[in-house]
Coordinates of C-alpha atoms and ligand atoms in Angstrom, one line a residue:
M1 CA 0.0 0.0 0.0
A2 CA 1.2 3.5 -0.8
E3 CA 2.3 5.7 2.0
Q4 CA -0.2 8.4 2.6
A5 CA 0.7 11.9 3.6
K6 CA -0.4 12.3 7.2
P7 CA -1.2 15.5 8.9
P8 CA 1.3 16.4 11.6
K9 CA 0.4 15.1 15.0
E10 CA -0.2 17.7 17.7
K11 CA 2.9 16.5 19.6
E12 CA 5.2 17.2 16.7
K13 CA 6.4 20.8 17.0
L14 CA 5.6 22.9 14.0
K15 CA 8.2 25.5 13.1
R16 CA 7.0 28.9 12.1
P17 CA 6.5 29.0 8.3
S18 CA 8.2 31.8 6.3
T19 CA 5.1 32.7 4.4
P20 CA 3.8 36.3 5.1
R21 CA 0.8 36.8 7.5
T22 CA -2.6 37.7 6.1
A23 CA -4.7 40.5 7.7
I24 CA -7.9 38.4 8.1
A25 CA -8.4 34.8 9.2
G26 CA -11.5 32.6 8.9
P27 CA -14.7 32.8 6.8
P28 CA -17.0 35.8 6.6
N29 CA -19.3 34.3 9.3
P30 CA -18.4 32.0 12.2
S31 CA -18.8 28.4 11.2
T32 CA -18.7 25.1 13.1
P33 CA -17.5 24.6 15.9
F34 CA -17.9 28.4 16.5
P35 CA -19.1 30.1 18.6
I36 CA -17.6 28.3 21.5
R37 CA -18.6 29.8 24.9
L38 CA -16.2 29.3 27.8
S39 CA -16.5 30.7 31.3
G40 CA -14.5 30.6 34.5
P41 CA -12.5 32.6 36.9
I42 CA -9.2 34.1 35.9
V43 CA -6.4 32.0 37.4
K44 CA -2.7 32.2 37.8
G45 CA -0.5 31.0 34.9
F46 CA 3.3 30.7 34.7
G47 CA 3.7 34.4 35.2
R48 CA 5.6 34.7 31.9
G49 CA 3.0 36.7 29.9
S50 CA 3.8 40.1 31.4
A51 CA 7.3 39.5 32.7
E52 CA 8.9 37.7 29.8
L53 CA 6.8 38.6 26.7
G54 CA 5.4 42.0 27.7
I55 CA 2.0 40.6 26.7
P56 CA -0.3 39.8 29.7
T57 CA -2.7 36.9 29.2
A58 CA -5.6 36.2 31.5
N59 CA -5.7 32.4 32.0
I60 CA -8.8 30.3 32.5
D61 CA -8.8 26.7 33.4
P62 CA -8.6 24.3 30.4
S63 CA -11.4 22.2 32.0
T64 CA -13.8 24.9 30.8
L65 CA -13.4 23.3 27.4
E66 CA -14.8 20.0 28.7
A67 CA -17.7 21.9 30.3
A68 CA -18.5 23.3 26.9
G69 CA -18.2 19.8 25.2
Q70 CA -15.1 21.0 23.3
S71 CA -12.2 19.1 25.0
S72 CA -10.9 17.9 21.6
V73 CA -10.7 21.4 20.0
Q74 CA -7.5 21.9 18.0
S75 CA -4.7 23.7 19.8
G76 CA -3.8 27.1 18.3
V77 CA -4.5 30.8 18.2
Y78 CA -8.1 32.1 18.1
Y79 CA -10.0 35.3 18.2
G80 CA -13.3 36.2 19.9
F81 CA -14.9 38.5 22.5
C82 CA -14.7 38.2 26.2
S83 CA -16.5 40.0 29.0
L84 CA -15.7 40.8 32.7
P85 CA -17.9 41.8 35.5
I86 CA -16.5 45.3 35.7
H87 CA -17.5 48.8 34.7
L88 CA -15.0 51.1 33.2
S89 CA -15.2 54.8 33.9
S90 CA -14.3 55.4 30.3
S91 CA -14.8 53.0 27.4
E92 CA -12.5 54.8 25.0
S93 CA -10.0 53.1 22.8
T94 CA -6.6 52.5 24.4
A95 CA -3.2 51.8 22.8
P96 CA -1.2 48.5 23.2
Q97 CA 1.5 48.8 25.9
F98 CA 4.7 47.7 24.2
P99 CA 7.7 47.1 26.5
N100 CA 9.6 50.4 26.9
G101 CA 6.9 52.0 24.7
K102 CA 8.7 50.6 21.6
R103 CA 6.8 48.7 18.8
P104 CA 8.3 45.2 18.6
S105 CA 8.8 45.6 14.8
E106 CA 7.6 47.7 11.9
H107 CA 5.2 44.9 10.8
A108 CA 2.2 46.6 9.1
L109 CA -0.3 44.3 10.9
I110 CA 0.7 45.3 14.4
P111 CA -2.0 47.7 15.5
T112 CA -1.4 51.1 17.1
S113 CA -4.7 51.1 19.0
Y114 CA -7.2 48.6 20.5
P115 CA -10.9 48.8 19.6
A116 CA -13.0 50.5 22.3
P117 CA -14.6 48.1 24.8
I118 CA -18.4 47.8 24.8
A119 CA -19.6 49.2 28.0
E120 CA -23.0 50.5 29.3
E121 CA -23.5 53.1 26.6
G122 CA -22.8 50.5 24.0
V123 CA -26.1 48.7 24.3
G124 CA -29.6 49.8 23.5
E125 CA -32.2 47.9 25.4
G126 CA -31.6 45.4 28.2
E127 CA -29.2 45.1 31.1
R128 CA -25.5 45.2 30.9
N129 CA -23.6 44.1 34.0
R130 CA -20.3 43.4 32.2
T131 CA -17.9 45.1 29.8
T132 CA -17.1 43.3 26.6
F133 CA -13.6 43.4 25.0
Y134 CA -12.0 42.2 21.8
A135 CA -9.8 39.2 22.5
V136 CA -7.0 37.1 21.0
L137 CA -6.2 33.8 22.7
S138 CA -4.0 30.7 22.6
I139 CA -5.2 27.2 23.5
G140 CA -2.3 24.8 23.7
H141 CA 1.0 23.6 25.1
N142 CA 3.1 26.7 24.0
P143 CA 5.6 24.7 22.0
F144 CA 8.2 27.4 22.5
Y145 CA 8.1 26.6 26.2
A146 CA 7.0 22.9 25.9
N147 CA 4.4 23.1 28.6
D148 CA 3.1 19.7 29.8
T149 CA -0.5 20.8 30.1
R150 CA -2.8 22.7 27.8
S151 CA -3.6 26.3 28.8
I152 CA -6.1 28.8 27.7
E153 CA -4.7 32.3 27.7
V154 CA -6.5 35.4 26.6
H155 CA -4.9 38.7 25.8
I156 CA -7.7 41.3 26.4
M157 CA -7.5 44.1 23.9
H158 CA -7.5 46.9 26.4
A159 CA -4.8 48.7 28.3
F160 CA -6.1 48.7 31.9
A161 CA -5.1 51.5 34.2
P162 CA -2.5 50.4 36.8
H163 CA -5.2 50.2 39.6
Q164 CA -7.4 48.0 37.4
F165 CA -4.6 45.7 36.3
D166 CA -5.2 42.8 38.7
L167 CA -8.1 40.7 37.2
Y168 CA -7.4 37.4 39.1
G169 CA -10.6 35.8 40.4
L170 CA -13.0 37.7 38.1
E171 CA -15.3 35.4 36.1
M172 CA -14.4 35.7 32.4
R173 CA -16.9 34.8 29.7
L174 CA -15.2 34.0 26.5
M175 CA -16.9 33.6 23.1
V176 CA -14.4 32.0 20.7
L177 CA -15.4 32.8 17.1
G178 CA -12.5 31.9 14.8
F179 CA -9.1 30.2 14.3
I180 CA -6.0 32.1 13.3
R181 CA -3.2 29.6 13.1
P182 CA -1.6 26.6 14.9
E183 CA 0.9 27.2 17.7
Y184 CA 4.5 27.2 16.5
D185 CA 7.9 26.7 18.0
Y186 CA 10.1 29.8 17.4
D187 CA 13.9 30.3 17.0
S188 CA 13.8 33.3 19.3
L189 CA 11.6 35.0 21.9
D190 CA 11.5 38.1 19.7
S191 CA 9.9 36.3 16.8
L192 CA 7.3 34.8 19.1
V193 CA 6.5 38.2 20.5
E194 CA 6.3 39.8 17.0
D195 CA 3.9 37.0 15.9
I196 CA 1.6 37.5 18.9
W197 CA 1.3 41.2 18.2
V198 CA 0.5 40.4 14.6
D199 CA -2.2 38.0 15.9
V200 CA -3.6 40.9 17.8
G201 CA -4.0 42.8 14.6
V202 CA -5.4 39.8 12.7
A203 CA -7.9 39.2 15.5
Q204 CA -9.0 42.8 15.4
G205 CA -9.4 42.8 11.6
S206 CA -11.2 39.5 11.6
L207 CA -13.6 40.6 14.4
E208 CA -14.4 43.9 12.7
R209 CA -16.3 42.2 9.9
E210 CA -20.1 42.3 10.0
G211 CA -20.5 38.6 10.5
Y212 CA -18.5 38.8 13.7
K213 CA -19.0 42.3 15.1
R214 CA -22.6 41.6 15.7
F215 CA -21.6 39.3 18.6
V216 CA -20.4 42.3 20.7
E217 CA -24.1 42.7 21.5
D218 CA -24.4 39.1 22.7
K219 CA -26.6 38.9 25.8
W220 CA -24.6 36.1 27.5
L221 CA -21.5 38.3 27.2
A222 CA -23.4 41.3 28.5
D223 CA -25.2 39.3 31.2
G224 CA -28.3 41.1 30.0
A225 CA -30.7 38.5 31.4
K226 CA -33.5 41.0 31.3
A227 CA -33.0 42.1 27.7
V228 CA -35.9 41.5 25.3
D229 CA -35.0 39.5 22.2
Ligands
LIG1 P1 -0.3 34.7 34.5 O1 0.9 33.9 34.1 O2 -0.6 34.5 35.9 O3 -1.4 34.5 33.6 P2 0.5 37.1 33.0 O4 1.9 37.6 33.1 O5 0.1 36.4 31.8 O6 0.2 36.2 34.3 O7 -0.5 38.3 33.3 C1 -1.8 38.1 33.2 C2 -2.6 39.0 34.3 O8 -2.4 40.3 34.0 C3 -4.1 38.7 34.1 O9 -4.5 37.6 34.9 C4 -4.7 40.0 34.6 O10 -4.8 40.0 36.1 C5 -3.6 41.0 34.2 N1 -4.0 41.8 33.0 C6 -3.9 43.2 32.9 N2 -4.2 43.6 31.7 C7 -4.5 42.5 30.9 C8 -4.8 42.3 29.6 N3 -5.0 43.4 28.7 N4 -5.0 41.1 29.1 C9 -4.9 40.0 29.9 N5 -4.5 40.1 31.2 C10 -4.3 41.4 31.8
LIG2 N1 3.3 30.1 22.5 C1 4.0 29.3 21.7 O1 4.9 28.6 22.1 N2 3.8 29.3 20.3 C2 2.8 30.1 19.7 O2 2.7 30.1 18.5 C3 2.1 31.0 20.6 N3 1.2 31.8 20.1 C4 0.5 32.6 20.9 C5 -0.5 33.5 20.4 C6 -1.2 34.4 21.2 C7 -2.2 35.3 20.6 C8 -1.0 34.3 22.6 C9 -1.7 35.3 23.5 C10 -0.1 33.5 23.2 C11 0.7 32.6 22.3 N4 1.6 31.7 22.8 C12 2.3 30.9 22.0 C13 1.8 31.6 24.3 C14 2.9 32.3 24.9 O3 4.0 31.5 24.9 C15 2.4 32.5 26.4 O4 1.4 33.5 26.4 C16 3.5 32.9 27.3 O5 4.4 31.8 27.5 C17 2.9 33.2 28.7 O6 2.3 32.1 29.3
LIG3 MG1 -1.1 34.5 31.4

């Protein structure tokens, strides 16, 4: 029998391909298995996101995937919306906080601002107890670090003020809407960091399409139980 080409197993580390990144990922509307709704408290991770990469990621327990019937979802980088039970005094657009205020590279897809969060004034009817944010996340073993367990890590597209920065324990609601790429191993920390910032831009561009943007009004995210459909 002829050898058939097999897709790479998840355990085999994929190296970052040299092909250029595209500005948008995924079809014009979410398709199966999306949307995936995950919720759980923000827990401690390895403490590397802020310290080593300069990109904080709010971690939620991977068992939230089982609770959603999605334990076999492919590892990789995804985009979606998330909400937190907080009210922001201002829901204006903020700028990414690059380490030392310096853009990690001149890559055209690295954004200079985040979309504005969706707070109280963002909804018409109904009740909003939560603020909704654009989100980019990784689900996986972080091949660059070879973690033993899968993690779910969400970079929330908002620069929180220093006094708001600690989000541990808050219940995150996360609606995953699309897939960007598999996780890769990298030759350097700088190339991992650059790719993550490009993911932020790709997530933003992908979510700003009509078929996705409508989910910012999602009632589960807003906790608008009293809203009329
Ligand atoms: P950990 O390894 O514990 O997840 P990180 O270094 O990844 O720590 O930092 C994540 C923490 O930083 C979050 O749990 C949250 O408390 C805080 N944080 C502040 N701003 C953000 C943001 N924009 N996105 C994600 N987490 C943030
Ligand atoms: N880690 C990897 O080893 N390979 C990746 O391709 C990768 N992509 C990521 C993409 C995004 C959008 C985010 C937020 C994280 C990604 N990570 C990846 C995880 C990164 O290594 C991790 O956030 C830090 O190690 C902090 O835990
Ligand atoms: Mg983290």
